[in-house]
mmCIF file with all atom_site columns, C-alpha atoms in Angstrom:
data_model
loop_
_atom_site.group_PDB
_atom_site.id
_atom_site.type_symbol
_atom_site.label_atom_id
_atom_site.label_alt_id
_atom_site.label_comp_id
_atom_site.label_asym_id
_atom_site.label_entity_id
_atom_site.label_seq_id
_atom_site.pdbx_PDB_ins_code
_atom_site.Cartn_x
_atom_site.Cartn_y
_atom_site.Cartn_z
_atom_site.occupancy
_atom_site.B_iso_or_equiv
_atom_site.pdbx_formal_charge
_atom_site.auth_seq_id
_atom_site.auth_comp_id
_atom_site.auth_asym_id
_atom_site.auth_atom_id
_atom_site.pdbx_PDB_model_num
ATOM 1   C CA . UNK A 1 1   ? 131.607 86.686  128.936 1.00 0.00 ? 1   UNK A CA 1
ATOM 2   C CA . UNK A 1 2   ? 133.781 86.739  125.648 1.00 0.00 ? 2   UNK A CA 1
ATOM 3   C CA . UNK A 1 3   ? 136.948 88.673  125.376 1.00 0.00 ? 3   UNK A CA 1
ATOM 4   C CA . UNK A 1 4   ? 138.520 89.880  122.219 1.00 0.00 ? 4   UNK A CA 1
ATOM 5   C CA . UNK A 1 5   ? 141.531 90.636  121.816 1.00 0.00 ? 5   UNK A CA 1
ATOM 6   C CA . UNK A 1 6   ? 143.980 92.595  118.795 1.00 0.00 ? 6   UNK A CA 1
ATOM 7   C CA . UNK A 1 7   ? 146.464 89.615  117.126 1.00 0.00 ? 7   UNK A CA 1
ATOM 8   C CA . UNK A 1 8   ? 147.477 92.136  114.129 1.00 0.00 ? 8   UNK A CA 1
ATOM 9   C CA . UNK A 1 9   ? 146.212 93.991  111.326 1.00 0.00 ? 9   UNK A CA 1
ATOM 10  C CA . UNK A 1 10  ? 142.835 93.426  110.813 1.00 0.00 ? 10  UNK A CA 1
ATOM 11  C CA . UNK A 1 11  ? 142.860 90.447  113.350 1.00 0.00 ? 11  UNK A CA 1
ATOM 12  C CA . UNK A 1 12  ? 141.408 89.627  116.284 1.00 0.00 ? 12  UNK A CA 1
ATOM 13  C CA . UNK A 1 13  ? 140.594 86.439  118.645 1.00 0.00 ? 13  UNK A CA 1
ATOM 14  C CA . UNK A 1 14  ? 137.804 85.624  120.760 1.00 0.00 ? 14  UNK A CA 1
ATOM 15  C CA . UNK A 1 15  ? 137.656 83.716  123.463 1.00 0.00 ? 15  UNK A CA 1
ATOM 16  C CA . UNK A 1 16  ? 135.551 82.048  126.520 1.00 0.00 ? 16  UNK A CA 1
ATOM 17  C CA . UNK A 1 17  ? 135.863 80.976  129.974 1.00 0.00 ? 17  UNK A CA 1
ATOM 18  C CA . UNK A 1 18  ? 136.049 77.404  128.369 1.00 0.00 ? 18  UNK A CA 1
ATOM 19  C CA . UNK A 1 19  ? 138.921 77.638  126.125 1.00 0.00 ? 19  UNK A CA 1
ATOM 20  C CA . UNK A 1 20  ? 137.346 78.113  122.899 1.00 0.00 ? 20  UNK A CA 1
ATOM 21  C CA . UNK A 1 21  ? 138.594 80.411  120.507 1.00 0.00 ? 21  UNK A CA 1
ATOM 22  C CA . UNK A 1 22  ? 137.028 81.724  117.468 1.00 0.00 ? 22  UNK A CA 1
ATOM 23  C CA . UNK A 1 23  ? 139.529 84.443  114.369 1.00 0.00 ? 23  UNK A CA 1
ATOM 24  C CA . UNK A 1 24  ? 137.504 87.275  113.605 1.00 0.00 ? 24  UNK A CA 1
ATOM 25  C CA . UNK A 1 25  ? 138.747 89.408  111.153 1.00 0.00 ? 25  UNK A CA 1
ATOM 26  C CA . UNK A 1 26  ? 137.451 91.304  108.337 1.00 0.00 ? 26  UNK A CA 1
ATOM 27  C CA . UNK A 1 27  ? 135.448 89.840  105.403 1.00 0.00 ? 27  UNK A CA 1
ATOM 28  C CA . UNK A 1 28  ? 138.022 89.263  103.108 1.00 0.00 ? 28  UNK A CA 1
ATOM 29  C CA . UNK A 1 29  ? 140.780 88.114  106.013 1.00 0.00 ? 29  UNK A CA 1
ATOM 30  C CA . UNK A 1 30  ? 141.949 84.619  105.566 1.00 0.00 ? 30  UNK A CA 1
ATOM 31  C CA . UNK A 1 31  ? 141.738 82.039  108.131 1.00 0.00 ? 31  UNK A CA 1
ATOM 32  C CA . UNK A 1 32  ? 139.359 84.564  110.290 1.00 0.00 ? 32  UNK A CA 1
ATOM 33  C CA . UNK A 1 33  ? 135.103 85.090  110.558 1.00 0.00 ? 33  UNK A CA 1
ATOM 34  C CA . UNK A 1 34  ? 133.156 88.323  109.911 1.00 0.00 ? 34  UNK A CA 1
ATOM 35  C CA . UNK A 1 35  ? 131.410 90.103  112.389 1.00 0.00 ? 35  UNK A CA 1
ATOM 36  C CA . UNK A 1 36  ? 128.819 89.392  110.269 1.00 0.00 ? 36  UNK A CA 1
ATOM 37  C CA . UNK A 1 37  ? 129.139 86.041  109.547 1.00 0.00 ? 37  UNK A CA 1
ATOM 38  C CA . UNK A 1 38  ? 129.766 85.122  113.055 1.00 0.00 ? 38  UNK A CA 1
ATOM 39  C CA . UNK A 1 39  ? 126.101 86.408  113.759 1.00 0.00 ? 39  UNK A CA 1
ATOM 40  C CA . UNK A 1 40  ? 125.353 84.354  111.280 1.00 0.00 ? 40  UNK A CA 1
ATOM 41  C CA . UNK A 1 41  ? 126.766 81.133  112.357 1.00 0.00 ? 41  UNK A CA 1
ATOM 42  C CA . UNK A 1 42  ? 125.533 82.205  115.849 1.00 0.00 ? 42  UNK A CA 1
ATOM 43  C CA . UNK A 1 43  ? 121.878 81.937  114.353 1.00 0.00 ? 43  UNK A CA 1
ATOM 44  C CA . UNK A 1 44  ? 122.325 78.385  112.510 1.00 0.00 ? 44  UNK A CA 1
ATOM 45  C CA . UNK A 1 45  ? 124.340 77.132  115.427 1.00 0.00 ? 45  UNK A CA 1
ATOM 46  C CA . UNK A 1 46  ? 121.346 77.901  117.866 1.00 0.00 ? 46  UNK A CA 1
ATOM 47  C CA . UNK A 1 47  ? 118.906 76.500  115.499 1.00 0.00 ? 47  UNK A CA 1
ATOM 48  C CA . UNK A 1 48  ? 120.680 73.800  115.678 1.00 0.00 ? 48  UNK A CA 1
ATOM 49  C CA . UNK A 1 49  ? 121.173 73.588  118.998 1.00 0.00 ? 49  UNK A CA 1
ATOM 50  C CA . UNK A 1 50  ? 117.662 73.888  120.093 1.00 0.00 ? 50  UNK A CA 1
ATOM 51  C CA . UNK A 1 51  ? 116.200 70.824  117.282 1.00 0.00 ? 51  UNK A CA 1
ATOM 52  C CA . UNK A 1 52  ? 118.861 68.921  117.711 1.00 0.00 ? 52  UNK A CA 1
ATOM 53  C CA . UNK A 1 53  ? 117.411 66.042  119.896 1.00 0.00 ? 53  UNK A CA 1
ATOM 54  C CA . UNK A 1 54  ? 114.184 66.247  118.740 1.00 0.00 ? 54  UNK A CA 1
ATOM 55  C CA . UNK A 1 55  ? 115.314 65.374  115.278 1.00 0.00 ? 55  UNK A CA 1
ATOM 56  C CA . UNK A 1 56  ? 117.988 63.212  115.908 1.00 0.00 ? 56  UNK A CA 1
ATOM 57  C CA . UNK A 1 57  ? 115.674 61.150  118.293 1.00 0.00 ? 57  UNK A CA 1
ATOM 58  C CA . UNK A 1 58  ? 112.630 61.096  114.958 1.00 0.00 ? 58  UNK A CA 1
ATOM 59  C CA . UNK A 1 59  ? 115.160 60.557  112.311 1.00 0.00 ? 59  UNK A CA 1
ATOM 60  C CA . UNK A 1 60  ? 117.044 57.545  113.648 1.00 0.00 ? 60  UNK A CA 1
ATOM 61  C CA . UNK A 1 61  ? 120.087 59.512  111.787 1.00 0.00 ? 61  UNK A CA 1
ATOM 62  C CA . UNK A 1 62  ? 123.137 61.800  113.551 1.00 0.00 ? 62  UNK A CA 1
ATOM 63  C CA . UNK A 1 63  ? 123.201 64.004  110.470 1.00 0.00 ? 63  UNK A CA 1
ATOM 64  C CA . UNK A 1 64  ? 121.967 67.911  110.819 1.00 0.00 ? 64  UNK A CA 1
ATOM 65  C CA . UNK A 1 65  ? 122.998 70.877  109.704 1.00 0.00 ? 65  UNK A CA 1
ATOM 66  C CA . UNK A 1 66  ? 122.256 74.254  108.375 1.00 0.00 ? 66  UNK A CA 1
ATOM 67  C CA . UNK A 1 67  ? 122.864 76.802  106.052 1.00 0.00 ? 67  UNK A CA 1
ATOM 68  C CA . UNK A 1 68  ? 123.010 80.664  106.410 1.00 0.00 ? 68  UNK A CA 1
ATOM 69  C CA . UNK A 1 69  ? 122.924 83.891  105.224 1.00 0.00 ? 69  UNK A CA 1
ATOM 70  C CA . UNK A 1 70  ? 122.985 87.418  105.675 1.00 0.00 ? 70  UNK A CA 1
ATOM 71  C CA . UNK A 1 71  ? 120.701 89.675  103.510 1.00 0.00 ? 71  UNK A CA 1
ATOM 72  C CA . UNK A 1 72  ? 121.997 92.653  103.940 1.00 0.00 ? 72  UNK A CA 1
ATOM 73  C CA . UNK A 1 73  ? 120.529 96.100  103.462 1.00 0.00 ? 73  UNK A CA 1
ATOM 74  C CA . UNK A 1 74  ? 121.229 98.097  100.207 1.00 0.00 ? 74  UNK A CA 1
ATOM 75  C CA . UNK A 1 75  ? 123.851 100.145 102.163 1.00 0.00 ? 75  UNK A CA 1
ATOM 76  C CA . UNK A 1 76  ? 125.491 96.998  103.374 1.00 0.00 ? 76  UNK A CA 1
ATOM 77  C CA . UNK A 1 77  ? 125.647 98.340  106.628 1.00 0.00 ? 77  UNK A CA 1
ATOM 78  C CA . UNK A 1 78  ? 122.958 96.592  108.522 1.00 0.00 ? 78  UNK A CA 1
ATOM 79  C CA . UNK A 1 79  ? 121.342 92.888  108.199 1.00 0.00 ? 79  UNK A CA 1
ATOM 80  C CA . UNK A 1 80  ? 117.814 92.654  107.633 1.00 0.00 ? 80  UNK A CA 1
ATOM 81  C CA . UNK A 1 81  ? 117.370 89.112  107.549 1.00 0.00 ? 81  UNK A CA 1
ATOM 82  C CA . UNK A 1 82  ? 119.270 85.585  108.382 1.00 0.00 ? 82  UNK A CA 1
ATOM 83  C CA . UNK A 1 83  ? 117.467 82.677  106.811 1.00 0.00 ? 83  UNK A CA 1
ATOM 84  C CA . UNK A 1 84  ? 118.578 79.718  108.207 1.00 0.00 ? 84  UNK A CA 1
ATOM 85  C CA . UNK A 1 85  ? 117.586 76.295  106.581 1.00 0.00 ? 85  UNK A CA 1
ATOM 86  C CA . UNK A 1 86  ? 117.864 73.207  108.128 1.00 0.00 ? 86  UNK A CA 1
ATOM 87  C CA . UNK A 1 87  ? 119.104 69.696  106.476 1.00 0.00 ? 87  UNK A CA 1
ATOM 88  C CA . UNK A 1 88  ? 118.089 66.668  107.786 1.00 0.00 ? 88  UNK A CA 1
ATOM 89  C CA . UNK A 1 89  ? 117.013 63.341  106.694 1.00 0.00 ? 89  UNK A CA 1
ATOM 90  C CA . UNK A 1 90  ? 113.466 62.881  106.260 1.00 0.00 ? 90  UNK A CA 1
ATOM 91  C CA . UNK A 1 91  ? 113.112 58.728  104.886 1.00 0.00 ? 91  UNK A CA 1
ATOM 92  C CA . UNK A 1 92  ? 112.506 57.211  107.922 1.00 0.00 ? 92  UNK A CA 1
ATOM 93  C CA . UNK A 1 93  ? 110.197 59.994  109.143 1.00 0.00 ? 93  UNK A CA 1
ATOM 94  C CA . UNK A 1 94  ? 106.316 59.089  109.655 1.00 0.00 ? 94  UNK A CA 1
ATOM 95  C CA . UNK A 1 95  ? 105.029 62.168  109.861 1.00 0.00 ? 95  UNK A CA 1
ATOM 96  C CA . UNK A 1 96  ? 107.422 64.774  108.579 1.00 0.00 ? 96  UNK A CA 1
ATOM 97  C CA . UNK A 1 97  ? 104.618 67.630  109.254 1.00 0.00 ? 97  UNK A CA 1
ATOM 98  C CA . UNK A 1 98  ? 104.029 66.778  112.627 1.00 0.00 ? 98  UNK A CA 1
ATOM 99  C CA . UNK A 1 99  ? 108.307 67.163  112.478 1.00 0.00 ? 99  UNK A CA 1
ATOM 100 C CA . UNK A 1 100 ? 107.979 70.681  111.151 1.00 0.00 ? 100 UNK A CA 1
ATOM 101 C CA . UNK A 1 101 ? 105.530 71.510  113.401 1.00 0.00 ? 101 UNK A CA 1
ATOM 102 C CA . UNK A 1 102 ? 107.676 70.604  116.851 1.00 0.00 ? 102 UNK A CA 1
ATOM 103 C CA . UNK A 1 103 ? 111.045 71.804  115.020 1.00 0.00 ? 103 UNK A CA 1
ATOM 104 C CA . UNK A 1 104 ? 109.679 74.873  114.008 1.00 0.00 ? 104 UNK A CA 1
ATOM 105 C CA . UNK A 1 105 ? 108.206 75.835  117.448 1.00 0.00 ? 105 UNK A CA 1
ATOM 106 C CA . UNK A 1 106 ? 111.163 74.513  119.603 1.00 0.00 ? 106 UNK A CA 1
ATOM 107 C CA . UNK A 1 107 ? 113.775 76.927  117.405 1.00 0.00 ? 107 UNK A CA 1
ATOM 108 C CA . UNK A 1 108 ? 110.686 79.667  118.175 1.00 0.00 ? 108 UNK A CA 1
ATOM 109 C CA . UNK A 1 109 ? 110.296 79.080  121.340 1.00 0.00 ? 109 UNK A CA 1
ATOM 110 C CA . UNK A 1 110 ? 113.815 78.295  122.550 1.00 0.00 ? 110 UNK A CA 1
ATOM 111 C CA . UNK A 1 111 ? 116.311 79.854  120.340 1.00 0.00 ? 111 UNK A CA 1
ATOM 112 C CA . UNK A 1 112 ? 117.711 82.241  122.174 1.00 0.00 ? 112 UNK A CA 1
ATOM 113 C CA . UNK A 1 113 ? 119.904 84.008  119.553 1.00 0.00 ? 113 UNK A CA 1
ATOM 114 C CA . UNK A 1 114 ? 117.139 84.081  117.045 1.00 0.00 ? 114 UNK A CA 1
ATOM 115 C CA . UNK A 1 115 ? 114.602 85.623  119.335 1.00 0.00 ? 115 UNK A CA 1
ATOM 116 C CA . UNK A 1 116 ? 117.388 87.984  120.397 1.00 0.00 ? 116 UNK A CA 1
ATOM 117 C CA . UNK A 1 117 ? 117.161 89.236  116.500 1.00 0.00 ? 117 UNK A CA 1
ATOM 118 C CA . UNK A 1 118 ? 113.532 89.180  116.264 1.00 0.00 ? 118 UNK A CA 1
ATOM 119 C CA . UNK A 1 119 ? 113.093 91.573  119.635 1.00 0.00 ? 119 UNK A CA 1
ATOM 120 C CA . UNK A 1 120 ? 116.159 93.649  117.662 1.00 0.00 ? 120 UNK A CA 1
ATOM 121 C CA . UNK A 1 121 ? 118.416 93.528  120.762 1.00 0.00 ? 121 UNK A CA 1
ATOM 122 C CA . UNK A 1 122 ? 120.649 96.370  121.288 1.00 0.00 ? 122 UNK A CA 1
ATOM 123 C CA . UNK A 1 123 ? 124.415 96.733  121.786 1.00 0.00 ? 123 UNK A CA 1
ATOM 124 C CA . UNK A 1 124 ? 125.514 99.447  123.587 1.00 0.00 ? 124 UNK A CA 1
ATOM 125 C CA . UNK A 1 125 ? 128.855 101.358 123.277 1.00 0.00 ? 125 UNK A CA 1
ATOM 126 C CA . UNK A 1 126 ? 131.141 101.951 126.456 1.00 0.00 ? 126 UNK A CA 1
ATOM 127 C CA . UNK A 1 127 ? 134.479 103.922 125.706 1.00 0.00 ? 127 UNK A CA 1
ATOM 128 C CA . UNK A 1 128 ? 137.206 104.140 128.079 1.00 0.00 ? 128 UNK A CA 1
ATOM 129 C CA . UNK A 1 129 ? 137.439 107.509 130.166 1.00 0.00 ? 129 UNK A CA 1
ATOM 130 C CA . UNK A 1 130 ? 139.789 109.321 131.071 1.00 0.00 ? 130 UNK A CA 1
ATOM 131 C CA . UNK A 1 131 ? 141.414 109.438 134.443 1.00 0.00 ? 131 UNK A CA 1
ATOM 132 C CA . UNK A 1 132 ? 140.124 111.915 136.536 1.00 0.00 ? 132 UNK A CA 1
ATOM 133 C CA . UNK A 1 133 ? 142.777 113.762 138.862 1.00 0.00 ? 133 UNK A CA 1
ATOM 134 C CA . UNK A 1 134 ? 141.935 115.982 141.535 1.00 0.00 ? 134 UNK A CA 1
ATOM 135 C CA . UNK A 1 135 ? 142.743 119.743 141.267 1.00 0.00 ? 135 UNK A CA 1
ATOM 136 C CA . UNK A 1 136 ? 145.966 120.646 142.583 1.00 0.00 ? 136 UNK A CA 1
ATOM 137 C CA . UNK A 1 137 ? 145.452 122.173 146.062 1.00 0.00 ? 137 UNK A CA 1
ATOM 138 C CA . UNK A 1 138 ? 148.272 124.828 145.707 1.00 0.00 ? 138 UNK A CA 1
#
């Protein structure tokens, strides 16, 4: 579970059970993530996450990473797509297709975040109620 909590105008902190803690604030906040690009780095992260051993172990190398974007809908309002590209070393690679092949079907297969936005996952709302009080007897 995450919790987020108000630290001021416009900011806000997110947490976990393990200690982490992530700014979020809005786009143009210093010092803080986007909503948006926090989905964002949710999708690279994962990708990473999920090839990470399989092309650490074929590359011979410790350096990954990835780059992201939103592409956002004319409104602005809604992303339509997160491409996510991978970096990674290829020199010492044999067969770099045969690479693809298992990288590209591991993130597929095992990403959960990206799958999440391919199955368009839903969010829904819940708004505090208000207390309920029995009617007065008298």
């Amino acid at each position: 579970m995450i919790n987020v909590e108000r630290a001021g105008e416009h900011e806000f902190v997110a947490t976990n059970g393990r200690g982490a803690s992530v700014r979020i604030g809005r786009k143009d906040q210093e010092g803080s993530f986007s909503p948006v690009e926090l989905l964002v780095a949710a999708a690279a992260g994962c990708a990473l996450v999920t090839s990470e051993t399989l092309v650490l172990r074929r590359t011979g190398t410790d350096e990954l990473s990835a780059v992201a974007d939103a592409v956002q809908s004319e409104s602005g309002n809604e992303v339509i797509s997160i491409p996510v590209t991978l970096s990674y070393d290829l020199s010492g690679v044999d067969d770099p297709e045969a690479l693809e092949v298992v990288v590209r079907r591991a993130v597929e297969q095992f990403c959960t975040v990206t799958r999440t936005l391919k199955q368009s996952a839903t969010a829904p709302l819940q708004l505090p109620t208000p207390l309920q009080t029995a009617p007065d007897p008298l």
